[in-house]
Amino acid sequence: MNIFMMILIAVFMLGFYMISSPSQRVIQQETEYAITKSDLRSIAECTSAVHNAQIRGETFQDVCVEQNGIRSAFVCLNSNMRVTNCEIVKNKKPDYTYIVTATNTINADNYNKMLEILEEYFPDAGTFGIFMNGKIMIGGTVGARIVSDAITDEMNLEDGQLVYLTQYEIPAEDTIFTAPVQTDVICPIGTIKTYRFGRWQCIGYNTKTDCGGDMIWDSELSACVADESKKPLCAEQQTAVLVDSVWECINPFPEKVCPNGMTARLNYSTLEWECVTDPSASKNTKKCENLTHGAIFGAVGTTIRVPTSSCTDCEQQITDYDTCETFCIPDPSKLDNKSCYPGNTKECSGNNKGFYFGFPTYSYANKVSAVKGYAIPLDKQHSQNRKFNCMDCGDQGIDTERSIPPYIIVCK
């Protein structure tokens, strides 16, 4: 009986040793490590595939993307390290452009294993690692890459996420050739900036070949005449009329009958006739008995309106009693008049927005003392509508040296 009990005890001890032996535990641990490492490597490979597809402008579709919450996006920053649109605006690209791909958070116990996988299988991937405390921890001995706060907020990055970050440059659609970068030249009134002999120069303004508004130079008459090619198609019972060098559609024969002492005037905002006080009905107590107005000449057969003392809702009438000439100039006090500017004037302010007046011609601007010494921009960015307009310079900002609101706004 004792021998039988000793045999049972021996068998029991042998089984216990075999089950709990060190060699068995090592095999079990190695198997678990291999499974975890395989899962982590699958996450890294799926993240890399999504990131590379984003670079090529494609979409990687696989079940691993949804399982691991992988998302990829373009993130662009301006010079102030703030998020901006990833597009070329007026031949200007964003200062910094990135492609960022991120996964769900990884268990903290697997950080070292993931870094080993990145070092072994993705040694040339660049910035590819685990996000921790505003940095991307990269596998191997490379170190860490600091991530901008703007990118962190835009992508909602959290500690423990696997992040792949690549900096790139937006390709230009067309090759644009520009003049060499030089110091900006500000030309005085009467001259124009021209690129000659490899540099910018100020040359005399040639009034013979450049006419304001809808006018064109006639070499035979040696004068600016109406440009018939810009003549608009008007509605029924309206006629295209040249008003202060600009074509307008109006009814040249007013139907409004005004009482004594008043005369019909065209309202430039509504293009309707209204009764106003007749300036010729009041006797001039000054030395000028007869007021004159600058006439506009055109080709034979062109319908032309001789300017009167009527001004737009954004202007005031001024009389020069030395020359007995009456003309209109901008009146900033009328900015709050909805007929002058229909928008909210408080929204057009700051370092990037400001008001400017739509000067129609250089001759008009020469009569405004407030803009003496400033170059008047008459280009397609600035309207010539004889009203106050809001200019939005965007990220460029306003050139304060060349601007004098609310008369002139020039973007940098």
Coordinates of C-alpha atoms in Angstrom, one line a residue:
M1 CA 0.0 0.0 0.0
N2 CA 2.8 2.4 0.8
I3 CA 4.4 1.6 -2.5
F4 CA 1.2 2.4 -4.4
M5 CA 0.8 5.7 -2.6
M6 CA 4.4 6.6 -3.5
I7 CA 3.8 5.9 -7.2
L8 CA 0.7 8.2 -7.2
I9 CA 2.6 10.9 -5.5
A10 CA 5.4 10.6 -8.0
V11 CA 3.0 10.8 -11.0
F12 CA 1.3 13.8 -9.5
M13 CA 4.6 15.7 -9.0
L14 CA 5.7 14.9 -12.5
G15 CA 2.5 16.3 -14.0
F16 CA 2.7 19.4 -11.9
Y17 CA 6.3 20.0 -13.0
M18 CA 5.4 19.5 -16.7
I19 CA 2.5 21.9 -16.5
S20 CA 4.4 24.7 -14.6
S21 CA 7.9 24.2 -16.1
P22 CA 9.8 27.3 -17.3
S23 CA 10.0 26.0 -20.9
Q24 CA 6.2 25.8 -21.2
R25 CA 5.8 29.3 -19.9
V26 CA 8.3 30.7 -22.4
I27 CA 6.5 29.1 -25.2
Q28 CA 3.2 30.6 -24.1
Q29 CA 4.7 34.1 -23.7
E30 CA 6.5 34.0 -27.0
T31 CA 3.2 33.0 -28.8
E32 CA 1.3 35.9 -27.1
Y33 CA 4.1 38.4 -28.1
A34 CA 4.1 37.2 -31.7
I35 CA 0.3 37.7 -31.9
T36 CA 0.5 41.2 -30.4
K37 CA 3.4 42.1 -32.7
S38 CA 1.5 40.9 -35.8
D39 CA -1.6 43.0 -34.8
L40 CA 0.5 46.1 -34.3
R41 CA 2.3 45.6 -37.6
S42 CA -1.0 45.3 -39.4
I43 CA -2.1 48.6 -37.9
A44 CA 1.2 50.3 -39.0
E45 CA 0.9 48.8 -42.5
C46 CA -2.7 49.9 -42.9
T47 CA -1.8 53.5 -41.7
S48 CA 1.0 53.7 -44.2
A49 CA -1.3 52.5 -47.0
V50 CA -3.9 55.2 -46.2
H51 CA -1.2 57.8 -46.0
N52 CA 0.4 56.9 -49.3
A53 CA -3.0 56.8 -51.0
Q54 CA -3.7 60.3 -49.7
I55 CA -0.4 61.5 -51.2
R56 CA -1.4 60.1 -54.6
G57 CA -4.8 61.6 -54.4
E58 CA -6.5 58.2 -54.1
T59 CA -8.6 56.4 -51.4
F60 CA -7.5 53.2 -49.7
Q61 CA -10.5 51.1 -48.9
D62 CA -10.0 48.2 -46.5
V63 CA -11.7 46.8 -43.4
C64 CA -8.6 47.7 -41.3
V65 CA -9.3 51.4 -41.9
E66 CA -12.6 51.3 -40.0
Q67 CA -11.4 48.8 -37.4
N68 CA -8.5 51.1 -36.3
G69 CA -10.3 54.5 -36.9
I70 CA -7.7 55.6 -39.4
R71 CA -8.2 59.1 -40.9
S72 CA -6.1 61.2 -43.2
A73 CA -6.3 64.9 -44.2
F74 CA -4.5 67.8 -45.8
V75 CA -3.6 70.5 -43.2
C76 CA -2.2 73.9 -44.4
L77 CA -0.8 76.7 -42.3
N78 CA 0.0 80.4 -43.0
S79 CA 3.1 82.3 -41.8
N80 CA 1.4 82.8 -38.4
M81 CA 1.1 79.0 -38.0
R82 CA -2.7 79.2 -38.3
V83 CA -4.9 76.8 -40.4
T84 CA -5.7 78.1 -43.8
N85 CA -7.2 76.8 -47.1
C86 CA -5.1 74.3 -49.0
E87 CA -5.3 76.1 -52.3
I88 CA -3.4 78.6 -54.4
V89 CA -4.9 82.1 -54.2
K90 CA -3.6 84.8 -56.6
N91 CA -0.5 82.7 -57.3
K92 CA 0.2 82.6 -53.5
K93 CA 0.6 79.1 -51.9
P94 CA 0.2 78.4 -48.1
D95 CA 3.4 78.7 -46.2
Y96 CA 3.3 75.2 -44.8
T97 CA 1.4 72.2 -46.2
Y98 CA 1.1 68.7 -44.5
I99 CA -0.6 65.4 -45.0
V100 CA -1.5 63.9 -41.5
T101 CA -2.8 60.4 -40.9
A102 CA -3.8 59.2 -37.4
T103 CA -5.3 56.0 -35.8
N104 CA -7.2 55.3 -32.7
T105 CA -5.1 55.3 -29.4
I106 CA -2.9 52.3 -28.8
N107 CA -2.6 50.6 -25.4
A108 CA 0.2 52.1 -23.4
D109 CA 1.7 48.6 -22.8
N110 CA 2.3 48.3 -26.6
Y111 CA 4.2 51.5 -27.1
N112 CA 7.6 49.9 -27.1
K113 CA 6.5 47.0 -29.3
M114 CA 5.1 49.5 -31.9
L115 CA 8.3 51.6 -31.8
E116 CA 10.3 48.4 -32.5
I117 CA 8.0 47.6 -35.5
L118 CA 8.5 51.1 -36.9
E119 CA 12.2 50.8 -36.5
E120 CA 12.3 47.4 -38.2
Y121 CA 9.8 47.7 -41.0
F122 CA 9.5 51.5 -41.6
P123 CA 13.0 52.9 -41.1
D124 CA 12.7 55.3 -44.0
A125 CA 9.2 56.5 -43.4
G126 CA 10.2 59.8 -41.9
T127 CA 7.8 61.2 -39.3
F128 CA 5.9 58.1 -38.3
G129 CA 5.4 57.3 -34.7
I130 CA 3.4 57.6 -31.5
F131 CA 1.9 61.0 -30.5
M132 CA 2.9 61.9 -26.9
N133 CA 2.8 65.4 -25.3
G134 CA 2.7 67.4 -28.5
K135 CA 5.5 65.3 -30.1
I136 CA 5.7 62.3 -32.4
M137 CA 8.0 59.6 -30.9
I138 CA 9.8 57.9 -33.8
G139 CA 11.2 54.4 -33.7
G140 CA 14.9 53.8 -33.3
T141 CA 17.3 56.5 -32.2
V142 CA 16.0 59.3 -34.5
G143 CA 14.1 61.0 -31.6
A144 CA 10.9 63.0 -31.7
R145 CA 9.2 65.5 -34.0
I146 CA 7.4 68.5 -32.5
V147 CA 3.8 69.0 -33.9
S148 CA 2.3 72.4 -34.3
D149 CA -0.6 73.2 -31.9
A150 CA -2.7 74.2 -35.0
I151 CA -2.2 70.7 -36.5
T152 CA -3.0 69.1 -33.1
D153 CA -6.2 71.0 -32.8
E154 CA -7.2 70.5 -36.4
M155 CA -6.7 66.7 -36.3
N156 CA -7.8 66.3 -32.6
L157 CA -4.7 64.3 -31.8
E158 CA -4.5 62.5 -28.5
D159 CA -1.6 60.8 -26.7
G160 CA -1.2 57.2 -27.8
Q161 CA -2.3 57.6 -31.4
L162 CA -0.1 56.3 -34.2
V163 CA 0.5 59.4 -36.4
Y164 CA 2.1 59.6 -39.9
L165 CA 3.1 63.2 -40.9
T166 CA 4.6 64.3 -44.2
Q167 CA 5.3 67.8 -45.4
Y168 CA 4.7 68.5 -49.1
E169 CA 4.2 71.3 -51.6
I170 CA 1.1 72.1 -53.6
P171 CA 1.9 71.7 -57.3
A172 CA 1.3 74.7 -59.5
E173 CA -1.2 74.2 -62.3
D174 CA 0.7 76.4 -64.8
T175 CA 4.2 77.8 -64.8
I176 CA 4.0 81.5 -64.1
F177 CA 7.0 83.7 -65.1
T178 CA 7.4 86.8 -63.0
A179 CA 9.8 89.6 -62.9
P180 CA 12.7 89.5 -60.4
V181 CA 11.8 90.5 -56.9
Q182 CA 12.8 94.1 -56.4
T183 CA 12.0 96.9 -54.0
D184 CA 8.5 98.2 -54.6
V185 CA 8.4 101.5 -56.5
I186 CA 5.8 104.1 -55.5
C187 CA 5.4 106.6 -58.3
P188 CA 4.1 110.2 -57.8
I189 CA 1.0 111.6 -59.4
G190 CA 1.5 112.2 -63.2
T191 CA 3.7 109.1 -63.6
I192 CA 3.1 105.4 -63.9
K193 CA 5.2 102.3 -62.8
T194 CA 6.6 100.5 -65.8
Y195 CA 9.0 97.5 -66.0
R196 CA 11.8 98.6 -68.4
F197 CA 15.4 97.4 -68.9
G198 CA 15.2 94.8 -66.1
R199 CA 13.8 97.1 -63.4
W200 CA 10.8 99.1 -62.3
Q201 CA 10.8 102.7 -63.3
C202 CA 8.5 105.7 -63.0
I203 CA 7.8 107.3 -66.4
G204 CA 5.5 110.2 -67.5
Y205 CA 1.9 109.2 -67.9
N206 CA 0.9 109.2 -71.5
T207 CA -2.6 110.7 -71.6
K208 CA -2.8 110.3 -75.4
T209 CA -3.0 106.5 -75.2
D210 CA -4.8 106.0 -71.9
C211 CA -8.3 107.3 -71.2
G212 CA -10.3 106.6 -68.1
G213 CA -13.7 104.9 -67.8
D214 CA -15.3 103.7 -71.1
M215 CA -13.2 106.1 -73.2
I216 CA -10.6 105.4 -75.9
W217 CA -8.0 107.5 -77.6
D218 CA -8.8 108.8 -81.1
S219 CA -5.5 109.5 -82.9
E220 CA -7.3 111.5 -85.6
L221 CA -9.2 113.8 -83.2
S222 CA -6.3 113.7 -80.7
A223 CA -8.9 113.3 -77.9
C224 CA -10.6 110.7 -75.7
V225 CA -13.9 109.5 -77.3
A226 CA -16.5 107.0 -76.2
D227 CA -15.6 103.4 -76.8
E228 CA -18.5 101.9 -78.7
S229 CA -17.3 98.4 -78.0
K230 CA -18.2 98.9 -74.3
K231 CA -21.6 100.2 -75.0
P232 CA -24.2 98.1 -73.1
L233 CA -27.5 96.7 -74.3
C234 CA -30.2 98.5 -72.4
A235 CA -33.8 97.6 -71.6
E236 CA -36.8 98.9 -73.5
Q237 CA -37.3 102.7 -73.4
Q238 CA -33.8 103.2 -72.2
T239 CA -30.7 104.5 -74.0
A240 CA -27.0 103.9 -73.4
V241 CA -25.7 107.2 -72.3
L242 CA -22.1 108.2 -71.4
V243 CA -22.2 109.6 -67.9
D244 CA -18.9 111.0 -66.6
S245 CA -16.9 108.7 -69.0
V246 CA -18.9 105.6 -68.1
W247 CA -21.8 104.0 -70.0
E248 CA -25.1 103.9 -68.2
C249 CA -28.6 102.8 -69.2
I250 CA -31.1 105.6 -68.5
N251 CA -34.2 107.1 -69.8
P252 CA -32.9 110.2 -71.6
F253 CA -36.3 111.9 -71.6
P254 CA -37.6 112.3 -68.1
E255 CA -41.4 111.9 -67.6
K256 CA -41.4 113.5 -64.2
V257 CA -43.0 116.9 -64.1
C258 CA -41.5 119.1 -61.4
P259 CA -43.0 122.3 -59.8
N260 CA -41.5 125.7 -60.2
G261 CA -38.1 126.1 -58.6
M262 CA -37.3 122.4 -59.0
T263 CA -35.8 120.3 -61.8
A264 CA -35.6 116.6 -62.7
R265 CA -32.4 114.9 -61.6
L266 CA -31.3 111.3 -62.3
N267 CA -30.8 109.2 -59.1
Y268 CA -27.7 107.1 -59.8
S269 CA -28.7 104.5 -57.2
T270 CA -32.2 103.7 -58.6
L271 CA -31.7 105.2 -62.1
E272 CA -35.0 107.0 -61.7
W273 CA -35.7 110.7 -62.2
E274 CA -36.6 112.8 -59.1
C275 CA -37.3 116.4 -58.4
V276 CA -34.6 118.5 -56.7
T277 CA -34.1 122.2 -56.2
D278 CA -33.1 123.9 -59.4
P279 CA -29.6 125.4 -58.7
S280 CA -30.2 127.9 -61.5
A281 CA -33.3 129.2 -59.8
S282 CA -31.4 130.7 -56.8
K283 CA -29.5 133.8 -57.6
N284 CA -25.8 133.5 -57.1
T285 CA -24.6 136.1 -54.7
K286 CA -21.0 135.3 -55.4
K287 CA -18.9 136.8 -58.2
C288 CA -19.9 134.0 -60.5
E289 CA -23.2 134.6 -62.3
N290 CA -22.9 131.6 -64.5
L291 CA -21.5 128.2 -63.4
T292 CA -19.8 126.0 -65.9
H293 CA -19.4 122.2 -65.9
G294 CA -16.8 120.1 -67.6
A295 CA -18.3 118.7 -70.8
I296 CA -17.5 115.2 -72.2
F297 CA -16.9 114.9 -75.9
G298 CA -17.6 111.9 -78.1
A299 CA -17.6 110.7 -81.7
V300 CA -20.3 111.9 -84.1
G301 CA -23.6 110.1 -83.4
T302 CA -22.7 109.2 -79.8
T303 CA -25.4 110.0 -77.2
I304 CA -23.7 112.1 -74.5
R305 CA -25.0 113.6 -71.3
V306 CA -23.4 117.0 -70.4
P307 CA -22.7 116.8 -66.6
T308 CA -25.0 118.9 -64.4
S309 CA -24.6 120.0 -60.8
S310 CA -26.2 116.6 -59.7
C311 CA -24.0 114.4 -57.6
T312 CA -24.4 110.8 -56.4
D313 CA -25.6 109.9 -53.0
C314 CA -21.9 109.6 -51.9
E315 CA -20.8 113.0 -53.2
Q316 CA -21.2 116.7 -52.4
Q317 CA -21.3 119.6 -54.8
I318 CA -18.4 122.0 -54.7
T319 CA -18.1 125.3 -56.6
D320 CA -14.7 126.9 -57.4
Y321 CA -15.6 130.7 -57.4
D322 CA -12.2 131.5 -58.9
T323 CA -13.0 129.5 -62.1
C324 CA -16.8 129.5 -61.7
E325 CA -16.8 125.7 -62.1
T326 CA -19.1 123.3 -60.2
F327 CA -18.0 119.7 -59.6
C328 CA -18.6 116.8 -57.3
I329 CA -16.2 115.3 -54.7
P330 CA -16.6 112.3 -52.3
D331 CA -18.4 113.0 -49.0
P332 CA -17.3 110.5 -46.3
S333 CA -20.1 111.8 -44.0
K334 CA -22.6 110.0 -46.3
L335 CA -21.1 106.5 -45.6
D336 CA -24.0 105.6 -43.3
N337 CA -26.5 106.6 -46.0
K338 CA -27.9 103.2 -47.3
S339 CA -28.3 104.7 -50.7
C340 CA -24.5 105.4 -50.7
Y341 CA -23.4 102.1 -49.1
P342 CA -26.1 99.5 -48.4
G343 CA -23.9 97.3 -46.1
N344 CA -22.9 97.6 -42.4
T345 CA -20.0 100.1 -42.2
K346 CA -18.8 98.6 -38.9
E347 CA -17.9 95.3 -40.7
C348 CA -15.5 97.0 -43.1
S349 CA -12.7 97.9 -40.7
G350 CA -9.5 96.5 -39.2
N351 CA -6.1 95.7 -40.7
N352 CA -7.5 93.8 -43.7
K353 CA -10.7 95.7 -44.6
G354 CA -11.3 99.3 -45.5
F355 CA -13.4 101.7 -47.6
Y356 CA -12.3 103.3 -50.8
F357 CA -14.1 105.7 -53.2
G358 CA -14.7 104.6 -56.8
F359 CA -12.8 107.4 -58.6
P360 CA -14.0 107.4 -62.3
T361 CA -11.0 109.3 -63.8
Y362 CA -7.8 110.9 -62.9
S363 CA -9.2 114.3 -63.7
Y364 CA -11.9 113.7 -61.2
A365 CA -9.4 112.8 -58.5
N366 CA -7.2 115.8 -59.2
K367 CA -10.0 118.0 -57.8
V368 CA -10.1 116.2 -54.5
S369 CA -7.6 117.9 -52.1
A370 CA -7.8 115.0 -49.6
V371 CA -5.9 112.6 -51.9
K372 CA -3.2 115.0 -53.1
G373 CA 0.1 113.2 -53.2
Y374 CA -1.4 109.7 -53.4
A375 CA -1.5 107.5 -56.5
I376 CA -5.1 106.8 -57.5
P377 CA -5.6 103.1 -58.5
L378 CA -7.8 102.8 -61.6
D379 CA -7.7 99.0 -62.2
K380 CA -10.1 96.1 -62.3
Q381 CA -9.7 95.5 -58.6
H382 CA -11.1 98.9 -57.8
S383 CA -14.6 100.0 -59.0
Q384 CA -15.1 103.3 -60.7
N385 CA -18.7 103.6 -59.6
R386 CA -18.5 107.0 -57.8
K387 CA -19.5 105.3 -54.5
F388 CA -17.8 104.1 -51.4
N389 CA -16.8 100.4 -51.6
C390 CA -15.4 97.9 -49.1
M391 CA -12.0 96.4 -50.0
D392 CA -11.1 93.0 -48.4
C393 CA -7.3 92.4 -48.6
G394 CA -7.5 89.1 -46.8
D395 CA -4.2 87.7 -45.4
Q396 CA -2.2 90.3 -47.4
G397 CA -3.3 93.2 -45.3
I398 CA -3.6 96.9 -46.2
D399 CA -0.6 98.9 -47.5
T400 CA -0.9 101.8 -45.0
E401 CA 1.7 103.9 -46.8
R402 CA -0.3 103.9 -50.1
S403 CA -3.8 103.9 -48.6
I404 CA -5.9 106.8 -47.2
P405 CA -9.4 105.5 -46.2
P406 CA -12.1 106.0 -47.0
Y407 CA -10.7 107.4 -50.3
I408 CA -7.9 104.9 -51.3
I409 CA -7.3 101.3 -50.2
V410 CA -4.3 99.4 -51.7
C411 CA -3.5 95.8 -50.7
K412 CA 0.1 94.8 -49.9

